[in-house]
Amino acid sequence: MTASVFALGRFKLHHGGELADAKLVYSTHGTLNDARSNVILYPTSYGAQHTDIEWLVGPILDPSRFFIVIPNMLGNGLSTSPSHLPEGTPFEVDHIDNVVAQERLLRSLGVETIALAYGWSMGAQQALHWAVMHPERVRRVAALCGTARTREHNIVFLSSLESALHADPCWDGVRFTDVPSRGLRAFARIYASWAASQAFYRHQLYKPLGFTDLEDYLVRAWEPVYRRRHPLDLLAMLRTWMRNDVARGQPLSQALGRIRARTLIMPSQTDLYFTPEDCADDAALIPGARYREIPSIWGHRAGNPSQNPSDARFIRAAIEQLLEEP
């Protein structure tokens, strides 16, 4: 594994404004072949940095065959983020900006064609943006537990997370004057209630993971995930997620109809915010797309099954099949 920094310089944003001295931090795995045709692009998801999702390299994505590039999305604390900038600096980033930055990175590596754009959650949103914005350059897409447009019920979930942070006494309307401990605690509990399914909690699947009870699970499995990120970065990524829409004012059918890649849309059967119904609606609008549900009670987390071997096997088989197709 190699972690590197790609300098973007003065980077103009889709919604206006620009970032000065912007950077994209990324990691790579495997070897780029002579034809530069074996690239898998694997963008990060909400709150994650490349080290959080590299577990999948090997068990699901094969670095002996492919050159796997994991770009950290803008706002995640490694690539340029609000926590790096002077207080009050506007940071209105969406996935168009992420794709533009990633495209510049790949060009710097001499890469024209992506063998597979693979993503989970916000990573799936970026993969679908790639397929719409550069249909001639993306051969395959695997979008796990993510949609081409953020639906209204999903925005309600995201708004509740935003409200939890804004309700902390440390928030003064512009910045956090201290660590928003109350807000982060509420944030983690809201996230935990949506990310896993009702059946996950009914069967207490957290106990085999080493947690003694529900409170222990919430405190040790969820709170540290978000406490290690700057709250301004958490807010910025929420807003990017809320703005997710490959159509940009067009009919969604028109935008998704431009995709030429062999596309696999793979939701979890029990995902509460990227629902199977929403994912199926997207798949129906993508020419030739295959729709395949992960038969899991792990909810949204089924698409990132680092602690769930059965779902990992299911995903690996589907990805192997997709990569064998011309």
CSV table of N, CA, C and O in Angstrom, one decimal, residues 12-90:
chain,number,residue,atom,x,y,z
A,12,LYS,N,-11.6,25.2,-8.4
A,12,LYS,CA,-12.9,25.8,-8.5
A,12,LYS,C,-14.0,24.8,-8.2
A,12,LYS,O,-14.0,23.6,-8.6
A,13,LEU,N,-15.0,25.2,-7.4
A,13,LEU,CA,-16.1,24.3,-6.9
A,13,LEU,C,-17.3,24.5,-7.8
A,13,LEU,O,-17.6,25.6,-8.3
A,14,HIS,N,-18.0,23.4,-8.0
A,14,HIS,CA,-19.2,23.4,-8.8
A,14,HIS,C,-20.3,24.5,-8.4
A,14,HIS,O,-20.9,25.1,-9.2
A,15,HIS,N,-20.4,24.6,-7.1
A,15,HIS,CA,-21.4,25.6,-6.6
A,15,HIS,C,-20.9,27.0,-6.4
A,15,HIS,O,-21.5,27.8,-5.8
A,16,GLY,N,-19.7,27.2,-6.9
A,16,GLY,CA,-19.1,28.6,-6.8
A,16,GLY,C,-18.0,28.6,-5.7
A,16,GLY,O,-18.0,27.8,-4.8
A,17,GLY,N,-17.1,29.6,-5.9
A,17,GLY,CA,-16.0,29.7,-5.0
A,17,GLY,C,-14.9,28.7,-5.3
A,17,GLY,O,-15.0,28.0,-6.3
A,18,GLU,N,-13.9,28.7,-4.6
A,18,GLU,CA,-12.8,27.8,-4.9
A,18,GLU,C,-12.0,27.5,-3.6
A,18,GLU,O,-12.1,28.2,-2.6
A,19,LEU,N,-11.2,26.5,-3.7
A,19,LEU,CA,-10.3,26.1,-2.6
A,19,LEU,C,-8.9,26.4,-3.0
A,19,LEU,O,-8.5,26.1,-4.1
A,20,ALA,N,-8.2,27.1,-2.1
A,20,ALA,CA,-6.8,27.4,-2.4
A,20,ALA,C,-5.9,26.3,-1.9
A,20,ALA,O,-6.1,25.7,-0.9
A,21,ASP,N,-4.9,25.9,-2.8
A,21,ASP,CA,-4.0,24.9,-2.4
A,21,ASP,C,-4.7,23.6,-2.0
A,21,ASP,O,-4.3,22.9,-1.0
A,22,ALA,N,-5.7,23.2,-2.8
A,22,ALA,CA,-6.4,22.0,-2.5
A,22,ALA,C,-5.5,20.8,-2.7
A,22,ALA,O,-4.6,20.8,-3.6
A,23,LYS,N,-5.9,19.7,-2.0
A,23,LYS,CA,-5.1,18.4,-2.2
A,23,LYS,C,-6.1,17.3,-2.1
A,23,LYS,O,-7.2,17.3,-1.5
A,24,LEU,N,-5.7,16.2,-2.8
A,24,LEU,CA,-6.4,14.9,-2.7
A,24,LEU,C,-5.4,13.9,-2.2
A,24,LEU,O,-4.4,13.6,-2.8
A,25,VAL,N,-5.8,13.3,-1.1
A,25,VAL,CA,-5.0,12.2,-0.5
A,25,VAL,C,-5.5,10.9,-0.9
A,25,VAL,O,-6.8,10.7,-0.9
A,26,TYR,N,-4.7,10.0,-1.4
A,26,TYR,CA,-5.2,8.7,-1.9
A,26,TYR,C,-4.2,7.6,-1.6
A,26,TYR,O,-3.0,7.8,-1.3
A,27,SER,N,-4.6,6.4,-1.6
A,27,SER,CA,-3.8,5.2,-1.5
A,27,SER,C,-3.9,4.3,-2.7
A,27,SER,O,-4.9,4.3,-3.4
A,28,THR,N,-2.9,3.6,-3.0
A,28,THR,CA,-2.9,2.6,-4.1
A,28,THR,C,-2.5,1.2,-3.6
A,28,THR,O,-1.7,1.1,-2.7
A,29,HIS,N,-3.0,0.2,-4.3
A,29,HIS,CA,-2.7,-1.2,-4.0
A,29,HIS,C,-2.5,-1.9,-5.3
A,29,HIS,O,-3.4,-1.7,-6.2
A,30,GLY,N,-1.5,-2.7,-5.4
A,30,GLY,CA,-1.3,-3.5,-6.7
A,30,GLY,C,-0.5,-2.7,-7.6
A,30,GLY,O,0.1,-1.7,-7.3
A,31,THR,N,-0.4,-3.2,-8.9
A,31,THR,CA,0.5,-2.7,-9.9
A,31,THR,C,-0.3,-2.3,-11.1
A,31,THR,O,-1.2,-3.1,-11.6
A,32,LEU,N,-0.1,-1.1,-11.6
A,32,LEU,CA,-0.7,-0.6,-12.9
A,32,LEU,C,-0.1,-1.4,-14.0
A,32,LEU,O,1.2,-1.4,-14.2
A,33,ASN,N,-0.9,-2.0,-14.9
A,33,ASN,CA,-0.3,-2.7,-16.0
A,33,ASN,C,0.1,-1.8,-17.1
A,33,ASN,O,-0.1,-0.6,-17.1
A,34,ASP,N,0.8,-2.4,-18.1
A,34,ASP,CA,1.4,-1.6,-19.1
A,34,ASP,C,0.3,-0.8,-20.0
A,34,ASP,O,0.6,0.3,-20.4
A,35,ALA,N,-0.8,-1.4,-20.1
A,35,ALA,CA,-1.9,-0.8,-20.9
A,35,ALA,C,-2.7,0.2,-20.0
A,35,ALA,O,-3.5,0.9,-20.5
A,36,ARG,N,-2.4,0.3,-18.7
A,36,ARG,CA,-3.1,1.1,-17.8
A,36,ARG,C,-4.6,0.9,-17.8
A,36,ARG,O,-5.4,1.9,-17.8
A,37,SER,N,-5.0,-0.3,-17.9
A,37,SER,CA,-6.4,-0.7,-18.1
A,37,SER,C,-6.9,-1.5,-16.9
A,37,SER,O,-8.1,-2.0,-17.0
A,38,ASN,N,-6.2,-1.7,-15.8
A,38,ASN,CA,-6.6,-2.5,-14.8
A,38,ASN,C,-6.9,-1.8,-13.5
A,38,ASN,O,-6.7,-2.2,-12.4
A,39,VAL,N,-7.5,-0.6,-13.6
A,39,VAL,CA,-7.7,0.3,-12.5
A,39,VAL,C,-9.1,0.1,-11.9
A,39,VAL,O,-10.1,0.0,-12.6
A,40,ILE,N,-9.1,-0.1,-10.6
A,40,ILE,CA,-10.3,-0.1,-9.8
A,40,ILE,C,-10.3,1.2,-9.0
A,40,ILE,O,-9.4,1.4,-8.2
A,41,LEU,N,-11.3,2.0,-9.2
A,41,LEU,CA,-11.5,3.3,-8.4
A,41,LEU,C,-12.4,3.0,-7.2
A,41,LEU,O,-13.6,2.5,-7.5
A,42,TYR,N,-12.0,3.2,-6.0
A,42,TYR,CA,-12.8,2.9,-4.8
A,42,TYR,C,-12.8,4.1,-3.9
A,42,TYR,O,-12.0,4.2,-2.9
A,43,PRO,N,-13.8,5.0,-4.1
A,43,PRO,CA,-13.9,6.2,-3.3
A,43,PRO,C,-14.3,5.9,-1.9
A,43,PRO,O,-15.0,4.9,-1.6
A,44,THR,N,-14.0,6.8,-1.0
A,44,THR,CA,-14.4,6.6,0.4
A,44,THR,C,-15.8,7.0,0.7
A,44,THR,O,-16.5,7.6,-0.1
A,45,SER,N,-16.3,6.5,1.8
A,45,SER,CA,-17.7,6.7,2.3
A,45,SER,C,-17.8,7.7,3.4
A,45,SER,O,-16.8,8.3,3.8
A,46,TYR,N,-19.0,7.9,3.9
A,46,TYR,CA,-19.1,9.0,5.0
A,46,TYR,C,-18.3,8.7,6.2
A,46,TYR,O,-18.3,7.6,6.8
A,47,GLY,N,-17.5,9.7,6.6
A,47,GLY,CA,-16.7,9.6,7.8
A,47,GLY,C,-15.5,8.8,7.7
A,47,GLY,O,-14.7,8.7,8.6
A,48,ALA,N,-15.3,8.0,6.5
A,48,ALA,CA,-14.2,7.1,6.4
A,48,ALA,C,-13.0,7.8,5.7
A,48,ALA,O,-13.2,8.6,4.9
A,49,GLN,N,-11.9,7.3,6.1
A,49,GLN,CA,-10.6,7.6,5.4
A,49,GLN,C,-10.1,6.3,4.8
A,49,GLN,O,-10.6,5.2,5.1
A,50,HIS,N,-9.1,6.4,3.9
A,50,HIS,CA,-8.7,5.2,3.1
A,50,HIS,C,-8.3,4.1,4.0
A,50,HIS,O,-8.6,2.9,3.7
A,51,THR,N,-7.8,4.4,5.2
A,51,THR,CA,-7.3,3.3,6.1
A,51,THR,C,-8.5,2.5,6.7
A,51,THR,O,-8.4,1.4,7.1
A,52,ASP,N,-9.7,3.2,6.7
A,52,ASP,CA,-10.9,2.5,7.2
A,52,ASP,C,-11.5,1.5,6.3
A,52,ASP,O,-12.3,0.6,6.7
A,53,ILE,N,-11.3,1.7,5.0
A,53,ILE,CA,-11.9,0.8,4.0
A,53,ILE,C,-10.9,-0.1,3.3
A,53,ILE,O,-11.4,-0.9,2.4
A,54,GLU,N,-9.7,0.0,3.6
A,54,GLU,CA,-8.7,-0.9,2.9
A,54,GLU,C,-8.8,-2.3,3.2
A,54,GLU,O,-8.2,-3.2,2.5
A,55,TRP,N,-9.6,-2.7,4.3
A,55,TRP,CA,-9.7,-4.1,4.6
A,55,TRP,C,-10.3,-4.9,3.4
A,55,TRP,O,-10.0,-6.1,3.3
A,56,LEU,N,-11.0,-4.2,2.5
A,56,LEU,CA,-11.7,-4.9,1.4
A,56,LEU,C,-10.7,-5.3,0.3
A,56,LEU,O,-11.0,-6.2,-0.5
A,57,VAL,N,-9.5,-4.6,0.3
A,57,VAL,CA,-8.5,-5.0,-0.7
A,57,VAL,C,-7.9,-6.4,-0.3
A,57,VAL,O,-7.4,-6.5,0.8
A,58,GLY,N,-8.1,-7.3,-1.2
A,58,GLY,CA,-7.7,-8.7,-0.9
A,58,GLY,C,-8.9,-9.6,-0.8
A,58,GLY,O,-9.2,-10.4,-1.6
A,59,PRO,N,-9.7,-9.4,0.3
A,59,PRO,CA,-10.9,-10.2,0.4
A,59,PRO,C,-12.0,-10.0,-0.7
A,59,PRO,O,-12.7,-11.0,-1.0
A,60,ILE,N,-12.1,-8.9,-1.3
A,60,ILE,CA,-13.1,-8.6,-2.3
A,60,ILE,C,-12.5,-8.1,-3.6
A,60,ILE,O,-12.8,-8.5,-4.7
A,61,LEU,N,-11.5,-7.1,-3.5
A,61,LEU,CA,-10.9,-6.6,-4.6
A,61,LEU,C,-9.4,-7.1,-4.7
A,61,LEU,O,-8.7,-6.9,-3.7
A,62,ASP,N,-9.0,-7.7,-5.8
A,62,ASP,CA,-7.8,-8.5,-5.9
A,62,ASP,C,-6.6,-7.6,-6.4
A,62,ASP,O,-6.6,-7.2,-7.5
A,63,PRO,N,-5.7,-7.2,-5.5
A,63,PRO,CA,-4.6,-6.4,-5.9
A,63,PRO,C,-3.5,-7.1,-6.7
A,63,PRO,O,-2.6,-6.5,-7.3
A,64,SER,N,-3.6,-8.4,-6.9
A,64,SER,CA,-2.7,-9.1,-7.7
A,64,SER,C,-3.1,-9.0,-9.2
A,64,SER,O,-2.3,-9.2,-10.1
A,65,ARG,N,-4.4,-8.6,-9.4
A,65,ARG,CA,-4.8,-8.5,-10.8
A,65,ARG,C,-5.1,-7.0,-11.1
A,65,ARG,O,-5.0,-6.6,-12.3
A,66,PHE,N,-5.4,-6.2,-10.1
A,66,PHE,CA,-5.9,-4.8,-10.4
A,66,PHE,C,-5.1,-3.8,-9.6
A,66,PHE,O,-4.5,-4.1,-8.6
A,67,PHE,N,-5.1,-2.6,-10.2
A,67,PHE,CA,-4.4,-1.5,-9.5
A,67,PHE,C,-5.6,-0.7,-8.9
A,67,PHE,O,-6.4,-0.1,-9.5
A,68,ILE,N,-5.6,-0.7,-7.5
A,68,ILE,CA,-6.8,-0.2,-6.8
A,68,ILE,C,-6.4,1.2,-6.2
A,68,ILE,O,-5.4,1.3,-5.5
A,69,VAL,N,-7.2,2.2,-6.6
A,69,VAL,CA,-6.9,3.6,-6.2
A,69,VAL,C,-8.1,4.0,-5.3
A,69,VAL,O,-9.2,3.9,-5.6
A,70,ILE,N,-7.7,4.4,-4.0
A,70,ILE,CA,-8.7,4.8,-3.1
A,70,ILE,C,-8.5,6.3,-2.8
A,70,ILE,O,-7.6,6.7,-2.0
A,71,PRO,N,-9.3,7.2,-3.4
A,71,PRO,CA,-9.2,8.6,-3.2
A,71,PRO,C,-10.1,9.0,-2.0
A,71,PRO,O,-11.2,8.6,-1.9
A,72,ASN,N,-9.5,9.8,-1.1
A,72,ASN,CA,-10.3,10.3,0.0
A,72,ASN,C,-11.1,11.5,-0.5
A,72,ASN,O,-10.6,12.4,-1.0
A,73,MET,N,-12.4,11.4,-0.2
A,73,MET,CA,-13.3,12.5,-0.8
A,73,MET,C,-13.0,13.8,0.0
A,73,MET,O,-12.5,13.8,1.1
A,74,LEU,N,-13.2,14.9,-0.7
A,74,LEU,CA,-13.0,16.2,-0.1
A,74,LEU,C,-13.9,16.4,1.1
A,74,LEU,O,-15.1,16.0,1.0
A,75,GLY,N,-13.4,16.8,2.2
A,75,GLY,CA,-14.1,17.0,3.4
A,75,GLY,C,-13.9,15.9,4.4
A,75,GLY,O,-14.5,16.1,5.5
A,76,ASN,N,-13.2,14.9,4.1
A,76,ASN,CA,-13.1,13.7,5.0
A,76,ASN,C,-12.0,13.9,6.0
A,76,ASN,O,-11.7,12.9,6.8
A,77,GLY,N,-11.3,15.0,6.1
A,77,GLY,CA,-10.2,15.2,7.0
A,77,GLY,C,-8.8,14.9,6.5
A,77,GLY,O,-7.9,15.4,7.2
A,78,LEU,N,-8.7,14.2,5.4
A,78,LEU,CA,-7.4,14.0,4.8
A,78,LEU,C,-7.2,14.8,3.6
A,78,LEU,O,-6.3,15.7,3.5
A,79,SER,N,-8.1,14.6,2.6
A,79,SER,CA,-8.2,15.5,1.5
A,79,SER,C,-8.7,16.9,2.0
A,79,SER,O,-9.2,16.9,3.2
A,80,THR,N,-8.5,18.0,1.3
A,80,THR,CA,-8.9,19.3,1.8
A,80,THR,C,-10.2,19.3,2.4
A,80,THR,O,-11.2,18.8,1.8
A,81,SER,N,-10.3,19.9,3.6
A,81,SER,CA,-11.5,19.8,4.4
A,81,SER,C,-11.7,21.1,5.2
A,81,SER,O,-10.7,21.9,5.4
A,82,PRO,N,-12.9,21.3,5.7
A,82,PRO,CA,-13.1,22.6,6.6
A,82,PRO,C,-12.1,22.7,7.7
A,82,PRO,O,-11.7,23.8,8.1
A,83,SER,N,-11.7,21.5,8.3
A,83,SER,CA,-10.8,21.5,9.4
A,83,SER,C,-9.4,22.0,9.1
A,83,SER,O,-8.6,22.4,10.0
A,84,HIS,N,-9.1,22.1,7.8
A,84,HIS,CA,-7.8,22.6,7.3
A,84,HIS,C,-7.8,24.1,7.0
A,84,HIS,O,-6.8,24.7,6.8
A,85,LEU,N,-9.0,24.7,7.0
A,85,LEU,CA,-9.2,26.0,6.4
A,85,LEU,C,-9.4,27.1,7.5
A,85,LEU,O,-9.8,26.7,8.6
A,86,PRO,N,-9.2,28.4,7.2
A,86,PRO,CA,-9.5,29.4,8.2
A,86,PRO,C,-11.0,29.4,8.5
A,86,PRO,O,-11.8,29.0,7.7
A,87,GLU,N,-11.3,29.8,9.7
A,87,GLU,CA,-12.7,29.8,10.2
A,87,GLU,C,-13.5,30.6,9.2
A,87,GLU,O,-13.2,31.7,8.8
A,88,GLY,N,-14.7,30.1,8.9
A,88,GLY,CA,-15.7,30.8,8.1
A,88,GLY,C,-15.5,30.6,6.6
A,88,GLY,O,-16.3,31.1,5.8
A,89,THR,N,-14.4,29.8,6.2
A,89,THR,CA,-14.2,29.6,4.8
A,89,THR,C,-15.4,28.8,4.2
A,89,THR,O,-15.6,27.7,4.7
A,90,PRO,N,-16.0,29.2,3.1
A,90,PRO,CA,-17.1,28.4,2.6
A,90,PRO,C,-16.6,27.1,2.0
A,90,PRO,O,-15.5,27.0,1.5
